PDB file of N, CA and C in Angstrom:
ATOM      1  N   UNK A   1       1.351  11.279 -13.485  1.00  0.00           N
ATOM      2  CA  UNK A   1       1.969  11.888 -12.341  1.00  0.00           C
ATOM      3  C   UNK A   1       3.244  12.636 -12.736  1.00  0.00           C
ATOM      4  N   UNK A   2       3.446  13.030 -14.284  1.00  0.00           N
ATOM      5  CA  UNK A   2       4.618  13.798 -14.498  1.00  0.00           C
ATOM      6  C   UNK A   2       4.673  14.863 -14.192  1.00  0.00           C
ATOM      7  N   UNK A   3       5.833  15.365 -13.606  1.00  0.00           N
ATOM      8  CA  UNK A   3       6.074  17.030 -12.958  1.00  0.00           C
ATOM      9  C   UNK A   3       5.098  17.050 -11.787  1.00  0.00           C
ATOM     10  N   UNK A   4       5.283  15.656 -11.177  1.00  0.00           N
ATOM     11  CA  UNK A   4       5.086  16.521  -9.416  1.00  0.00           C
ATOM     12  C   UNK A   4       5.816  15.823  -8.691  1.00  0.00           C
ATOM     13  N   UNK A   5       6.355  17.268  -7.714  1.00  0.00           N
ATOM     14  CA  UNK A   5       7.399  17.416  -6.751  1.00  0.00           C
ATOM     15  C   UNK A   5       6.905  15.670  -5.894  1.00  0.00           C
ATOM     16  N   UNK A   6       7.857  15.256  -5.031  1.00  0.00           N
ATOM     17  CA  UNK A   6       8.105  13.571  -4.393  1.00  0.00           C
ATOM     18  C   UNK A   6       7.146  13.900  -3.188  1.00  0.00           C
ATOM     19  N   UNK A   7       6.862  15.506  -2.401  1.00  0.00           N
ATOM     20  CA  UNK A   7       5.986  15.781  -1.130  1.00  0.00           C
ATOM     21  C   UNK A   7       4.616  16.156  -1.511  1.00  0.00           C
ATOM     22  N   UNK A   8       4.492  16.014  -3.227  1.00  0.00           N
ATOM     23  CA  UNK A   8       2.746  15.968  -3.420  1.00  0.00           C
ATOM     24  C   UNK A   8       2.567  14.690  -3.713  1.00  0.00           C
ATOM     25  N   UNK A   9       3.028  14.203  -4.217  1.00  0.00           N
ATOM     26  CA  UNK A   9       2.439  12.298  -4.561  1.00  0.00           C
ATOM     27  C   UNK A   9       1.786  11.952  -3.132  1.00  0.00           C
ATOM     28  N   UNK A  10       0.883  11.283  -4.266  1.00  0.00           N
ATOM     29  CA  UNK A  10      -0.916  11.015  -2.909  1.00  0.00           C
ATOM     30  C   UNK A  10      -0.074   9.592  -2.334  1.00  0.00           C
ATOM     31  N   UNK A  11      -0.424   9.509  -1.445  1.00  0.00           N
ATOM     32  CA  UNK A  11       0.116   8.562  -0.200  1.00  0.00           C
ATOM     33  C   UNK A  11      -1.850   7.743   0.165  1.00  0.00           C
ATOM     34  N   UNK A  12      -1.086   6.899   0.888  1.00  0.00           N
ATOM     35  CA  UNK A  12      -2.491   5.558   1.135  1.00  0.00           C
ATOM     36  C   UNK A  12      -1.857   5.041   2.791  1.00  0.00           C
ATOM     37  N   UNK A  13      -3.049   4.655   3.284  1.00  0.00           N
ATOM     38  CA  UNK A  13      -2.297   3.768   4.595  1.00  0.00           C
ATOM     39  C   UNK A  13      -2.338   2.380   4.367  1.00  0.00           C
ATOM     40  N   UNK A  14      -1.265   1.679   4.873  1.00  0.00           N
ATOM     41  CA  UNK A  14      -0.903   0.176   4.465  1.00  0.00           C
ATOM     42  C   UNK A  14      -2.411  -0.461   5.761  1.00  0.00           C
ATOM     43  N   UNK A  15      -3.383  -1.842   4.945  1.00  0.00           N
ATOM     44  CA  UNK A  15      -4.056  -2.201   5.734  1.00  0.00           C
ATOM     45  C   UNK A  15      -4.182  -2.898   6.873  1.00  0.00           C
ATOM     46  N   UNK A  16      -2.389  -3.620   6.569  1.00  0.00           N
ATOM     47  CA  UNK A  16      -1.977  -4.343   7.658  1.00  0.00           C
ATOM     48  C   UNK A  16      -1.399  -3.641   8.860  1.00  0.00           C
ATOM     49  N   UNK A  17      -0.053  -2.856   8.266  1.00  0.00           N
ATOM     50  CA  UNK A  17       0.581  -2.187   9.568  1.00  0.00           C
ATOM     51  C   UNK A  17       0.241  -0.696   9.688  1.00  0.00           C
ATOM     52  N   UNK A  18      -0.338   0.027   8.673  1.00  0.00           N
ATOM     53  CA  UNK A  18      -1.340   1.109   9.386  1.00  0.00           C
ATOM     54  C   UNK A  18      -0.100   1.806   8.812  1.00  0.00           C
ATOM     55  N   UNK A  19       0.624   2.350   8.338  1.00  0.00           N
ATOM     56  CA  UNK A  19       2.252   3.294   8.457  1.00  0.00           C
ATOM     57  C   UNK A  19       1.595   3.686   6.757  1.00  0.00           C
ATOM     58  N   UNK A  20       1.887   4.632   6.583  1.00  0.00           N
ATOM     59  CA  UNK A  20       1.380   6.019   5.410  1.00  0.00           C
ATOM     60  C   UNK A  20       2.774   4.928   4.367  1.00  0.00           C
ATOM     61  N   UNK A  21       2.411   5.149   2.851  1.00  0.00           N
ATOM     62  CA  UNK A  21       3.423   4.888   1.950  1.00  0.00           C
ATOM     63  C   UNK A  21       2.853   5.201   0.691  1.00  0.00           C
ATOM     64  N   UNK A  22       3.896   6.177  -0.186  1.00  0.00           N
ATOM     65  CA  UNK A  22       3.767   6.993  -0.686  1.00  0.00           C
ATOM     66  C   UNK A  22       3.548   6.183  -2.509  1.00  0.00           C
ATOM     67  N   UNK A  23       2.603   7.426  -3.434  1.00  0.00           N
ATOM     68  CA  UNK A  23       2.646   6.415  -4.873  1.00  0.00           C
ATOM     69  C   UNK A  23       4.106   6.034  -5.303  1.00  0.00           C
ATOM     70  N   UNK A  24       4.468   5.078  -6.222  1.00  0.00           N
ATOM     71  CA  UNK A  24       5.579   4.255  -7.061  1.00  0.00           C
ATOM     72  C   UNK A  24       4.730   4.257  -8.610  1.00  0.00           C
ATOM     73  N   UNK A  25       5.668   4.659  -8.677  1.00  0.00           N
ATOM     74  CA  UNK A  25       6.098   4.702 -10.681  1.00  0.00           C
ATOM     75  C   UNK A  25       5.188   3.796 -11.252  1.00  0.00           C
ATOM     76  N   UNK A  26       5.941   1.996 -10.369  1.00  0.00           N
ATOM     77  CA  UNK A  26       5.331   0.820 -10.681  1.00  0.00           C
ATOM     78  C   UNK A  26       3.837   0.606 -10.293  1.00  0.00           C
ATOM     79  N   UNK A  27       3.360   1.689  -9.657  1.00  0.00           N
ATOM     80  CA  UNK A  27       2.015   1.408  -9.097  1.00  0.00           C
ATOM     81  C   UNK A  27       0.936   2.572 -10.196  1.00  0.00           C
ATOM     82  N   UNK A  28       1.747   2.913 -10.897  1.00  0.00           N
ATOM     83  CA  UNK A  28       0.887   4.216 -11.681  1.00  0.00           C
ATOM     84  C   UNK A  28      -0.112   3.432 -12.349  1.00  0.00           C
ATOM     85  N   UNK A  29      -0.599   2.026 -12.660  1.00  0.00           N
ATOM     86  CA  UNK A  29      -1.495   2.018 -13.675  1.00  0.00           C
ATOM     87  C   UNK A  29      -2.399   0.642 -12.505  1.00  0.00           C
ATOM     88  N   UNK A  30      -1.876   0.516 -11.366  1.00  0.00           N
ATOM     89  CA  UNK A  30      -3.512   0.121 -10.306  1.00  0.00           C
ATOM     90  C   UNK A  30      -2.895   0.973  -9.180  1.00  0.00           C
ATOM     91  N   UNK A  31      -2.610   2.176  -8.743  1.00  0.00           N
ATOM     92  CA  UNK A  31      -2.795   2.563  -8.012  1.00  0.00           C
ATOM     93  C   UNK A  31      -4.323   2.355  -7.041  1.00  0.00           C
ATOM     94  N   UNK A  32      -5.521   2.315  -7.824  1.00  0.00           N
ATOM     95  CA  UNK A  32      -6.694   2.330  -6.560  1.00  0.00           C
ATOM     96  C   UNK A  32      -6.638   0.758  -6.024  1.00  0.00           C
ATOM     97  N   UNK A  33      -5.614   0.168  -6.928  1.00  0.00           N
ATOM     98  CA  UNK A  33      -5.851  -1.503  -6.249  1.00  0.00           C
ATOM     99  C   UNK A  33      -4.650  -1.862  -5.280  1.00  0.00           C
ATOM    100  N   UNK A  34      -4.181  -0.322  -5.017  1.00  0.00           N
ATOM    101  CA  UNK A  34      -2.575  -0.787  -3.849  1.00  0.00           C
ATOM    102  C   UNK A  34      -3.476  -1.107  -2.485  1.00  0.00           C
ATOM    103  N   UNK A  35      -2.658  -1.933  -1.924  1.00  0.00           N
ATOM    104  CA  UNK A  35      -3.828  -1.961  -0.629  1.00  0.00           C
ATOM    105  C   UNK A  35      -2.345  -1.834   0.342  1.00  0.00           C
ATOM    106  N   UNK A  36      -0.909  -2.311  -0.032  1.00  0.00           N
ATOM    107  CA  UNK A  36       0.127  -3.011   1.186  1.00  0.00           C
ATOM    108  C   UNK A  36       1.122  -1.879   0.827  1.00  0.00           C
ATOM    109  N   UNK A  37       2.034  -1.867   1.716  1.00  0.00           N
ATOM    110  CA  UNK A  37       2.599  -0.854   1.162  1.00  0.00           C
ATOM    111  C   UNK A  37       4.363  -1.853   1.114  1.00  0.00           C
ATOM    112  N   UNK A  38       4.326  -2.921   1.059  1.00  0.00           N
ATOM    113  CA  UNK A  38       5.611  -3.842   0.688  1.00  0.00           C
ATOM    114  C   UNK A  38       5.048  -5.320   0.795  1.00  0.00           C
ATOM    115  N   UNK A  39       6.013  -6.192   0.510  1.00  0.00           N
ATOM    116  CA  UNK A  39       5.697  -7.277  -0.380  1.00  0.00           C
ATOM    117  C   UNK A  39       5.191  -8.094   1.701  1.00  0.00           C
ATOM    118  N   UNK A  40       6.308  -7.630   2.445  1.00  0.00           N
ATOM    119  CA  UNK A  40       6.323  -8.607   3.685  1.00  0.00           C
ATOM    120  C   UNK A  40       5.006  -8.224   4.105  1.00  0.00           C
ATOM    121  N   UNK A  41       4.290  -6.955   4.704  1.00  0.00           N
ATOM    122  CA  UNK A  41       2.389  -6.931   4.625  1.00  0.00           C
ATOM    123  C   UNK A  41       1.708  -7.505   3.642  1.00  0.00           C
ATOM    124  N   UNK A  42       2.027  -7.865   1.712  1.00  0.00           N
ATOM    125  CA  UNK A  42       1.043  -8.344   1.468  1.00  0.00           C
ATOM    126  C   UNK A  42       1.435  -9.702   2.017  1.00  0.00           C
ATOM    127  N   UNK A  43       2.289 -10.800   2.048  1.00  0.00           N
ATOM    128  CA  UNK A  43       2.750 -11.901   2.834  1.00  0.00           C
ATOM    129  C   UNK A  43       2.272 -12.371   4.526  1.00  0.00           C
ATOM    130  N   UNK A  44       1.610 -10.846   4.978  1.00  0.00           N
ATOM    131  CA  UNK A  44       1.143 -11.033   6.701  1.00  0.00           C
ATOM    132  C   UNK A  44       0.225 -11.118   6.472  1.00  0.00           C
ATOM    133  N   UNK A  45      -0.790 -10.584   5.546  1.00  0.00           N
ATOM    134  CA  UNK A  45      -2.341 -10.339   5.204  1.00  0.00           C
ATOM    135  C   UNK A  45      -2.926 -11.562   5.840  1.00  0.00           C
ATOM    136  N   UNK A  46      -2.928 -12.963   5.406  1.00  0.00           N
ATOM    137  CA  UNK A  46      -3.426 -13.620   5.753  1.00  0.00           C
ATOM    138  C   UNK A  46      -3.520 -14.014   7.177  1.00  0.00           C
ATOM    139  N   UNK A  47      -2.489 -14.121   7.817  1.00  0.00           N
ATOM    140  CA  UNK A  47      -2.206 -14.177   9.231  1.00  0.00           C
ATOM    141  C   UNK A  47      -2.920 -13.335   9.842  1.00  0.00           C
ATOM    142  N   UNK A  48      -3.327 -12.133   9.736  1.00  0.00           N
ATOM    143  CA  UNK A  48      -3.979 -11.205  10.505  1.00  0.00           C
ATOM    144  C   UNK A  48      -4.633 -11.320  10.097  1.00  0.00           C
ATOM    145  N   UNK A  49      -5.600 -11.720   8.467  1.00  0.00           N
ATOM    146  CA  UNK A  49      -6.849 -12.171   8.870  1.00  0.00           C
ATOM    147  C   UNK A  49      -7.596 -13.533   9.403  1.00  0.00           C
ATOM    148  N   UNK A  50      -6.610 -14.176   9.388  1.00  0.00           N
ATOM    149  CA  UNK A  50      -7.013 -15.675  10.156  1.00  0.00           C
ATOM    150  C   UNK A  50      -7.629 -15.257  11.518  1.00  0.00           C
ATOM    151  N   UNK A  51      -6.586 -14.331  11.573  1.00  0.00           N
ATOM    152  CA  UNK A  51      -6.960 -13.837  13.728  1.00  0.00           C
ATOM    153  C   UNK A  51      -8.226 -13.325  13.540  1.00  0.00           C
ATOM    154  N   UNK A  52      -8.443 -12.414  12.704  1.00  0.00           N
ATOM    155  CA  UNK A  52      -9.808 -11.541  13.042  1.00  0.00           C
ATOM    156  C   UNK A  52     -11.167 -12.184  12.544  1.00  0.00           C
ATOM    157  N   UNK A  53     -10.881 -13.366  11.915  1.00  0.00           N
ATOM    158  CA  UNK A  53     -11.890 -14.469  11.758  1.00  0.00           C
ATOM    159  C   UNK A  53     -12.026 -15.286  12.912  1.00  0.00           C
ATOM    160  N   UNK A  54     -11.175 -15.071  13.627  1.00  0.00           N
ATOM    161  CA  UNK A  54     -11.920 -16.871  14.888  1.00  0.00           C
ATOM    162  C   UNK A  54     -12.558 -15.650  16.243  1.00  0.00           C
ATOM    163  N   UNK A  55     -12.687 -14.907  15.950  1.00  0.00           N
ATOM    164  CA  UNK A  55     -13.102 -13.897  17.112  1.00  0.00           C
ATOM    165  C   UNK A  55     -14.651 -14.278  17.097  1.00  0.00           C
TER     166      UNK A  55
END
């Protein structure tokens, strides 16, 4: 991802709260395995899927 401008870096939607967040440096080598876009969604993950299991 060297030499591109901060408004081309490919962006993903977070699976929990749905809100766009953009690639990180630290994410350059699993980017296809980002799923959260901060540590407190991957920490909710479970909670929201507990809910969508007892349905």
């Amino acid at each position: 991802m060297k030499g591109v401008r901060k408004q081309n870096l490919p962006t993903k939607l977070c699976i929990v709260c749905h809100r766009p967040f953009s690639w990180r440096k630290k994410w350059e080598h699993v980017w296809q395995e980002v799923k959260y876009c901060s540590d407190a969604c991957r920490n909710h993950k479970s909670k929201i899927g507990n809910k969508i299991n007892t349905f």
